[in-house]
Each structure stands twice: as structure tokens, then as C-alpha cells.
PDB file of C-alpha atoms in Angstrom:
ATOM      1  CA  UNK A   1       0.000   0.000   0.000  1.00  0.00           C
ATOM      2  CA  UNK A   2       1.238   3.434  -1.092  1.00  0.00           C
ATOM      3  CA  UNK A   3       1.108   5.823   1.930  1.00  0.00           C
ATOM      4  CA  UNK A   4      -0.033   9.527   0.990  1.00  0.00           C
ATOM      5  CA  UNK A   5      -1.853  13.101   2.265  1.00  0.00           C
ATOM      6  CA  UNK A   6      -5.234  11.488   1.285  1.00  0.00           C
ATOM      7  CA  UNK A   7      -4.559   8.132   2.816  1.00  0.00           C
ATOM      8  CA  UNK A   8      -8.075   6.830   3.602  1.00  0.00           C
ATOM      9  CA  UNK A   9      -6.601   3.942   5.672  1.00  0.00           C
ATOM     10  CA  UNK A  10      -5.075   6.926   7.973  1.00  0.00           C
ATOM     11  CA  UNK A  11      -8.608   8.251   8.533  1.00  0.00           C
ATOM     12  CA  UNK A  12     -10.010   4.813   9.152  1.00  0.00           C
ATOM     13  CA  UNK A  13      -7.578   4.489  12.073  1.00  0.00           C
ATOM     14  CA  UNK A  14      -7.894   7.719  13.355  1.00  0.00           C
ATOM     15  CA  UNK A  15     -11.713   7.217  14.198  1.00  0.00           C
ATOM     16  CA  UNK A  16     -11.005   3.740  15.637  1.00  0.00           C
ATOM     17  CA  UNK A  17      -8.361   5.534  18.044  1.00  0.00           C
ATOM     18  CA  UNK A  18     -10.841   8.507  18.712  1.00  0.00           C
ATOM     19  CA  UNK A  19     -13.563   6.001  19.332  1.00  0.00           C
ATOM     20  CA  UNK A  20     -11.119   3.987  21.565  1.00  0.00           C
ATOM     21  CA  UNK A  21     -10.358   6.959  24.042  1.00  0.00           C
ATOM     22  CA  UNK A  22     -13.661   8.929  23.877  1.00  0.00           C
ATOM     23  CA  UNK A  23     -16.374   5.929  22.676  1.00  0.00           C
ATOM     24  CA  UNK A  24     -18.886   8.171  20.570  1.00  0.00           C
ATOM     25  CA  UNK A  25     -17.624  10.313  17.702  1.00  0.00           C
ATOM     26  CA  UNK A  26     -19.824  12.030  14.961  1.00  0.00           C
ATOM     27  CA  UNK A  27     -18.829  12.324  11.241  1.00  0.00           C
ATOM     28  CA  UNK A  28     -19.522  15.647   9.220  1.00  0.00           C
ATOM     29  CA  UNK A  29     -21.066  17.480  12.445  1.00  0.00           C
ATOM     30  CA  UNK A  30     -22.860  20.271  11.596  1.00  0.00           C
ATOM     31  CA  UNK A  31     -21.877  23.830  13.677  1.00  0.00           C
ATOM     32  CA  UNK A  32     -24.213  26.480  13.051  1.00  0.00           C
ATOM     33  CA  UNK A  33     -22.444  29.148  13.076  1.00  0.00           C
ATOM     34  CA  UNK A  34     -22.364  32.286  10.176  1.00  0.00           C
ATOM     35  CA  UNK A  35     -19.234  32.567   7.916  1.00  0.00           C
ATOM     36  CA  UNK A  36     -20.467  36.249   6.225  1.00  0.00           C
ATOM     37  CA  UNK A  37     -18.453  38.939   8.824  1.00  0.00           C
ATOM     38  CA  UNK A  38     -21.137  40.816   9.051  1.00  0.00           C
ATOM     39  CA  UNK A  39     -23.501  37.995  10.256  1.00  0.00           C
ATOM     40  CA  UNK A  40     -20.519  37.350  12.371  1.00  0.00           C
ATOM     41  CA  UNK A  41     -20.684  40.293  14.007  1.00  0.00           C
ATOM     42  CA  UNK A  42     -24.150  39.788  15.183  1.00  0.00           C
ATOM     43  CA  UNK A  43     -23.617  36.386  16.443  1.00  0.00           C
ATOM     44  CA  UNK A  44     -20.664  37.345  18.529  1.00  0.00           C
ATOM     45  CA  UNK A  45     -19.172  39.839  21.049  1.00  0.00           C
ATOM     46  CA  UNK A  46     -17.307  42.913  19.824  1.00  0.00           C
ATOM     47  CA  UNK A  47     -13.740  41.409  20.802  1.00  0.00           C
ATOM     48  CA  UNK A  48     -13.782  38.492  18.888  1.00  0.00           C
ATOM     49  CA  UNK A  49     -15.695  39.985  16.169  1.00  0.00           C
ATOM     50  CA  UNK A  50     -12.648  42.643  15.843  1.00  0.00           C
ATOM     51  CA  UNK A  51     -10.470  39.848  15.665  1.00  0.00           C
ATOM     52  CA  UNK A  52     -12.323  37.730  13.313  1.00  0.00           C
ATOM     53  CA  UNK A  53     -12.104  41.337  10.952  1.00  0.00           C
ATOM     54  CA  UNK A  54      -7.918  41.677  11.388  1.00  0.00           C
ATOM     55  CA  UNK A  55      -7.871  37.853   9.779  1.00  0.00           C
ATOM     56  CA  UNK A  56     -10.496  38.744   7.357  1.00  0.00           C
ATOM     57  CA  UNK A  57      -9.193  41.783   5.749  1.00  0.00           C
ATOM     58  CA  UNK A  58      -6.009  40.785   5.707  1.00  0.00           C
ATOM     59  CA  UNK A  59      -7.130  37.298   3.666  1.00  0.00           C
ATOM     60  CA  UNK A  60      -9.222  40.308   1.362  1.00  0.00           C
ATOM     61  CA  UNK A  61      -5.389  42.209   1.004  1.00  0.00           C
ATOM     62  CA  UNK A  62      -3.792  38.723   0.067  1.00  0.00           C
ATOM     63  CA  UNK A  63      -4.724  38.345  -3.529  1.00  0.00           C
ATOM     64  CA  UNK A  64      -7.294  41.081  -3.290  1.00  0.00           C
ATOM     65  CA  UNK A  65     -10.018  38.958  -3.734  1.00  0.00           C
ATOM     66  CA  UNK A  66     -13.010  40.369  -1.662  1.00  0.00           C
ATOM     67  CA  UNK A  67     -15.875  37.481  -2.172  1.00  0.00           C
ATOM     68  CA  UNK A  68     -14.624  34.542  -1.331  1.00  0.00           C
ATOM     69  CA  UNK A  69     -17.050  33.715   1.716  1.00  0.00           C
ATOM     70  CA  UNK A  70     -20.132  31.482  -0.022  1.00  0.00           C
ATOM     71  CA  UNK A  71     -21.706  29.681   2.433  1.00  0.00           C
ATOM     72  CA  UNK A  72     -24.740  30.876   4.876  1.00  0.00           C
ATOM     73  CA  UNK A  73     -22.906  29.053   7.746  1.00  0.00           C
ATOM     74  CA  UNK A  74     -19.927  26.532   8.492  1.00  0.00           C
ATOM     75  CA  UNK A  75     -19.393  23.552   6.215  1.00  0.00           C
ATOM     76  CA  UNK A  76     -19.265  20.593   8.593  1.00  0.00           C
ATOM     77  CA  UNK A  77     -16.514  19.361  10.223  1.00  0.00           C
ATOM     78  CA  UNK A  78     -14.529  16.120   9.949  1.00  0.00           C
ATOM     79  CA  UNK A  79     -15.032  14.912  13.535  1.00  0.00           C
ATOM     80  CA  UNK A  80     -17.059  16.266  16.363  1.00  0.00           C
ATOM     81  CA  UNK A  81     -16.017  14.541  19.969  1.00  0.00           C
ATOM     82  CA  UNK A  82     -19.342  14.643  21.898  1.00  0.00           C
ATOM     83  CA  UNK A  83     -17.636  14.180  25.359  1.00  0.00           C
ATOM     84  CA  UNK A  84     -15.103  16.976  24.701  1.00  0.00           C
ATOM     85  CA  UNK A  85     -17.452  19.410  22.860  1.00  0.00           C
ATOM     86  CA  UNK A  86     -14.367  19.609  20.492  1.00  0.00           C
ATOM     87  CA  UNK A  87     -13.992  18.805  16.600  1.00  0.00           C
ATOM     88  CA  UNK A  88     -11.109  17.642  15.045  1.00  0.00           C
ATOM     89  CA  UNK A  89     -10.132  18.754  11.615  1.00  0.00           C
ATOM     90  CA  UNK A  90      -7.872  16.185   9.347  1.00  0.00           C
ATOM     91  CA  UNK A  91      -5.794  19.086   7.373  1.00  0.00           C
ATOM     92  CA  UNK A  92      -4.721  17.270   4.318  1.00  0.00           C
ATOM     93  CA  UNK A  93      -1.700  19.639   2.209  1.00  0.00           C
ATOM     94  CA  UNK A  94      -4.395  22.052   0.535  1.00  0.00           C
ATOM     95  CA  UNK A  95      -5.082  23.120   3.676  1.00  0.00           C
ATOM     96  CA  UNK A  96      -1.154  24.573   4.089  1.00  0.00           C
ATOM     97  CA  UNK A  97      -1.234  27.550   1.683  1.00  0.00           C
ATOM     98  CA  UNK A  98       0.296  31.317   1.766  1.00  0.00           C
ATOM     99  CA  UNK A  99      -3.456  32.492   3.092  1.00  0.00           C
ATOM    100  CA  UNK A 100      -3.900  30.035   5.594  1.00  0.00           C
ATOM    101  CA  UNK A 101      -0.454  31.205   7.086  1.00  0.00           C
ATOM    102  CA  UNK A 102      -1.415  34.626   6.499  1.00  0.00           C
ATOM    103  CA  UNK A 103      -4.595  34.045   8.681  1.00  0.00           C
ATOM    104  CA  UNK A 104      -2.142  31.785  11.649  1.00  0.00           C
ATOM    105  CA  UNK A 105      -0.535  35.416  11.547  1.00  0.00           C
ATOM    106  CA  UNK A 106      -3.320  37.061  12.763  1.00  0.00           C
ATOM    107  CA  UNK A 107      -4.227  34.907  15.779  1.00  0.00           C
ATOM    108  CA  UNK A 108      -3.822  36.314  19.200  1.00  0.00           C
ATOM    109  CA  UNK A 109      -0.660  35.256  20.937  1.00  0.00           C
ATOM    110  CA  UNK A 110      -2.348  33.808  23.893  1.00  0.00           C
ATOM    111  CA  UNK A 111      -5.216  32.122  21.758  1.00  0.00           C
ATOM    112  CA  UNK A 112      -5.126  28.430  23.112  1.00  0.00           C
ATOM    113  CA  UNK A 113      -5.074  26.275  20.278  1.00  0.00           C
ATOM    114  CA  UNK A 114      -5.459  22.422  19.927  1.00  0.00           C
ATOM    115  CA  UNK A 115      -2.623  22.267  17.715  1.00  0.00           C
ATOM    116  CA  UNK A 116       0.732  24.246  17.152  1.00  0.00           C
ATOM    117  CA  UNK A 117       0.108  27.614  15.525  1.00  0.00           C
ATOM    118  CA  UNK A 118       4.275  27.954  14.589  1.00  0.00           C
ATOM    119  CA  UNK A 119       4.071  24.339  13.459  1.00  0.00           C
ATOM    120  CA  UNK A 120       1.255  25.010  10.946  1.00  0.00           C
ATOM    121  CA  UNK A 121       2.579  27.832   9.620  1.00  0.00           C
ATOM    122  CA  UNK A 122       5.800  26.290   8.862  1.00  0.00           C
ATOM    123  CA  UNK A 123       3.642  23.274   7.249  1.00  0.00           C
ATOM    124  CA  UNK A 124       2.053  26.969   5.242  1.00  0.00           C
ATOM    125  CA  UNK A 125       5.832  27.584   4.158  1.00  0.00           C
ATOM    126  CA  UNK A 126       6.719  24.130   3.039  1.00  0.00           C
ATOM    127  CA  UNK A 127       3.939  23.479   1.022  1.00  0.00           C
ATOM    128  CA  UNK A 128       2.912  26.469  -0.013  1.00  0.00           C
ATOM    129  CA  UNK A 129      -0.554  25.171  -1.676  1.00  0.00           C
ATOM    130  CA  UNK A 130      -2.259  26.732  -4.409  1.00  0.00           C
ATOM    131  CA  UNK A 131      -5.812  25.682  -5.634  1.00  0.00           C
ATOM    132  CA  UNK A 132      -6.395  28.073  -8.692  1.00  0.00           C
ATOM    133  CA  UNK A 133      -9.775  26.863  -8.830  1.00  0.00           C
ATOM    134  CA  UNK A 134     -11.923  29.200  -8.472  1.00  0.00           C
ATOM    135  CA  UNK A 135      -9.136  32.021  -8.069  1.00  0.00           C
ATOM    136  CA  UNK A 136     -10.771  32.287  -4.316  1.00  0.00           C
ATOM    137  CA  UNK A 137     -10.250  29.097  -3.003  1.00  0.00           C
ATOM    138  CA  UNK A 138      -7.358  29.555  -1.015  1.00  0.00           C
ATOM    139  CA  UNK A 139      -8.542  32.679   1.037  1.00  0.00           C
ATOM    140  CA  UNK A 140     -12.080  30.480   1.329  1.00  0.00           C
ATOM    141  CA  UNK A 141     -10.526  27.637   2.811  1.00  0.00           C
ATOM    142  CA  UNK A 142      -8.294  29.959   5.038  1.00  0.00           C
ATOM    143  CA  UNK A 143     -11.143  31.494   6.261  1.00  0.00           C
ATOM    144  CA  UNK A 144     -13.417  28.161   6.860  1.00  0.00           C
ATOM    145  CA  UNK A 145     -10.603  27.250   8.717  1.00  0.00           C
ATOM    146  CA  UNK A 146     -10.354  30.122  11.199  1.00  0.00           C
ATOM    147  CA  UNK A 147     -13.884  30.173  11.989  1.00  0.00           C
ATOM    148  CA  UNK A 148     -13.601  26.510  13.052  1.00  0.00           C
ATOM    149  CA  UNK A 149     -10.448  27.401  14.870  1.00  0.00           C
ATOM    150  CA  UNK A 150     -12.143  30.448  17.128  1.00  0.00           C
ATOM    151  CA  UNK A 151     -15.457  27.950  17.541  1.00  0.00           C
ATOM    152  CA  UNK A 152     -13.850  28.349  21.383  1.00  0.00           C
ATOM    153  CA  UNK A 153     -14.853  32.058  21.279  1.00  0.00           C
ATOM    154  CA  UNK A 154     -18.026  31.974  19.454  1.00  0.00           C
ATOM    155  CA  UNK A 155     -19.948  28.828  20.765  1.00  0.00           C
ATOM    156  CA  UNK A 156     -18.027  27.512  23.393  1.00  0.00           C
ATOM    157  CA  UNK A 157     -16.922  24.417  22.511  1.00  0.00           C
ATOM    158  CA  UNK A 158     -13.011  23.628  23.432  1.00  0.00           C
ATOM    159  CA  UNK A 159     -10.038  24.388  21.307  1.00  0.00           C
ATOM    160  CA  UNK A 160     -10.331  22.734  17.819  1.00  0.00           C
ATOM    161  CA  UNK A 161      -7.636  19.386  17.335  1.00  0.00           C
ATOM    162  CA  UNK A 162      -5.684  19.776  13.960  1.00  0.00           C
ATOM    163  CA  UNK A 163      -3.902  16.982  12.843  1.00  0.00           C
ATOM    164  CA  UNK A 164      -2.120  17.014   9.694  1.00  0.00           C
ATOM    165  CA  UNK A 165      -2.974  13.764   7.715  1.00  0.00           C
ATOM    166  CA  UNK A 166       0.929  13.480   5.705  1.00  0.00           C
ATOM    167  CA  UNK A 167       2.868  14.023   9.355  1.00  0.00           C
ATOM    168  CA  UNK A 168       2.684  10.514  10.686  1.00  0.00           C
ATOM    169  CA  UNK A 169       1.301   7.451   8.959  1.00  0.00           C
ATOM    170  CA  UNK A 170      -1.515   7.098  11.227  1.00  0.00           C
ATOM    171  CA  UNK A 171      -2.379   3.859   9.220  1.00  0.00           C
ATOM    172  CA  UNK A 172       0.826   2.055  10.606  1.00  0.00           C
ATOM    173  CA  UNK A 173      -1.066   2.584  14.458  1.00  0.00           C
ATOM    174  CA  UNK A 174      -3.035  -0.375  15.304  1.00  0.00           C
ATOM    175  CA  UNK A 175      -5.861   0.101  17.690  1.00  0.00           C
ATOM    176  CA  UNK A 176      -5.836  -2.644  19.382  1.00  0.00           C
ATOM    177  CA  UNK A 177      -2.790  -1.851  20.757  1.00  0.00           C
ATOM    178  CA  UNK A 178      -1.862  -0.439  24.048  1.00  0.00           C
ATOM    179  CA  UNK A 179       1.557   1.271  22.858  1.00  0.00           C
ATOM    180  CA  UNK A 180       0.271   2.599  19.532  1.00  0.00           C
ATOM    181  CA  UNK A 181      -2.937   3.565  21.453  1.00  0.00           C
ATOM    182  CA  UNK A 182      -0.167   5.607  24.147  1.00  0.00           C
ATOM    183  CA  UNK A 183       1.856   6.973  20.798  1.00  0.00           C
ATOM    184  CA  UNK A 184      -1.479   8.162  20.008  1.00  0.00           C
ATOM    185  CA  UNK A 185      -2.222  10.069  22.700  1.00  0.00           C
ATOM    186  CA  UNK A 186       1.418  11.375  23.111  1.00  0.00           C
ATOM    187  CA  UNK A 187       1.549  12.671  19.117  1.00  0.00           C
ATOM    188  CA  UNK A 188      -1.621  14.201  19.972  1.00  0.00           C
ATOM    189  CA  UNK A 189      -0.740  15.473  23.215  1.00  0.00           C
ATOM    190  CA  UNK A 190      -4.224  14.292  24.339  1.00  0.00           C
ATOM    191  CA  UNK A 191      -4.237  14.722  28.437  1.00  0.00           C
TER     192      UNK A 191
END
């Protein structure tokens, strides 16, 4: 078997592991939650509305591409953890592009993240993603993935879990597995 970014095998394991530690995990959970800033800015308080703007003008600035929010509200996410009120995103390399570190940028310092802000960024750098297609696409999925990241802020629900699908073969961990089920945890830093 070929190992790659896309590996489905790697997702397959992933649930079984997140099913191991936490027992129920939902598939494409739905958020509701507004992607439009302005809709934003009813939905939450002033402070993180102010900091949602910084990351959104500065995505508008990047290729000056001002439209590139098209959805009412949040696409779903990859993994929602019930018992943690906390989704988990599986950030394949489109998802490491010159707006999405552009966006990283913007994030407070002291915004607690379930994943390393420096570390993605430098994923941002080495990849360096483009998806020409439509001409937006980049800025859209940079934004997309903010909002999921500051769900903390606007709904309550704790820090969103990154994991980048091409940094581990995830399909080589077998659940069953006490060690591979610790490695788990440790590569996740999962307390």
C-alpha cells in the first residue's frame, strides 16, 4: 500500500483511536455558526468579532479577492467529539497555503489552540498550496478554517484538534494496541 496526504486507511484508524479513548464520535457534524463577517458580528461579542475582521481583511489584502465567503454558515466538520465538545479537523496539504499562514498570523498570541500555531505555519511555508480553482479558493478555505479554529470564542466548545494527515502514517497505528494507542495520545498530546 502506497502511503499519501489522502490516505483513507489513515482516517479509518484515526476514528477507531478517537472512538477507543472517547467511545462516541460524529462524522460531518454540523456547527451552526455564520461565515459572512457581518452575520458574524451579530452572532458574537465585539472582541472576537474585531479579531475575526484583522484575519479577514487581511485574507481580502492577500490576492485582493473580496468574495470569497459562499456559504450561509460553516461547512461541517470532519469529527465532532461529543464528550469533549471539540472537533477535530484532518488538514490534508491544501489546507497549508500562503493564506492560511497569512490568517495563523493574525491569531492572538495567547489564543489556546489544539494544535501548534508555529508548526502550521511552517507546514504553510513548506507546502505552499495553491488551488487556482476558483481564483478564491485559497482565502475560502483559510477562512473556513479560522472560523472553526475560534469555535472556542463563538460557541463555546473547546479548542479545535488539527492533525495534519501526511505528518505521521496514522495507518501504521493499530488500535488494538496499548503502545500505539499511548503513541497516540502522546503525538496528539491528548491529556
Amino acid at each position: 500500500m502506497s502511503h499519501n496526504t489522502r490516505c483513507n486507511h489513515c482516517k479509518d484508524r484515526l476514528d477507531e483511536l478517537f472512538r477507543y479513548h472517547y467511545g462516541s464520535i460524529e462524522h460531518k457534524h454540523k456547527v451552526q455558526v455564520p461565515v459572512h463577517l457581518e452575520k458574524l458580528g451579530e452572532f458574537t461579542n465585539l472582541r472576537t468579532f474585531q479579531k475575526l475582521e484583522k484575519i479577514y481583511h487581511a485574507l481580502e489584502g492577500f490576492k485582493q479577492q473580496k468574495q470569497f465567503v459562499k456559504s450561509v454558515n460553516l461547512q461541517r466538520c470532519d469529527i465532532f467529539i461529543p464528550q469533549l465538545m471539540r472537533i477535530v479537523e484532518l488538514d490534508e496539504t491544501q489546507h497549508f497555503s500562503a493564506a492560511r499562514a497569512i490568517a495563523l498570523e493574525q491569531y492572538p498570541k495567547s489564543f489556546e489552540l489544539g494544535f501548534s500555531r508555529k508548526q502550521w505555519i511552517l507546514y504553510c511555508r513548506h507546502y505552499n498550496s495553491k488551488d487556482p480553482m476558483p481564483p478564491y479558493r485559497d482565502e475560502q478555505r483559510a477562512w473556513y478554517d479560522t472560523i472553526r479554529d475560534f469555535l472556542p470564542f463563538l460557541i463555546g466548545y473547546a479548542p479545535t484538534i488539527r492533525i495534519h494527515i501526511g505528518d505521521f502514517a496514522w495507518c501504521e497505528l493499530d488500535s488494538s494496541s496499548k503502545s500505539d494507542r499511548n503513541k497516540f495520545r502522546e503525538l496528539l498530546s491528548i491529556k
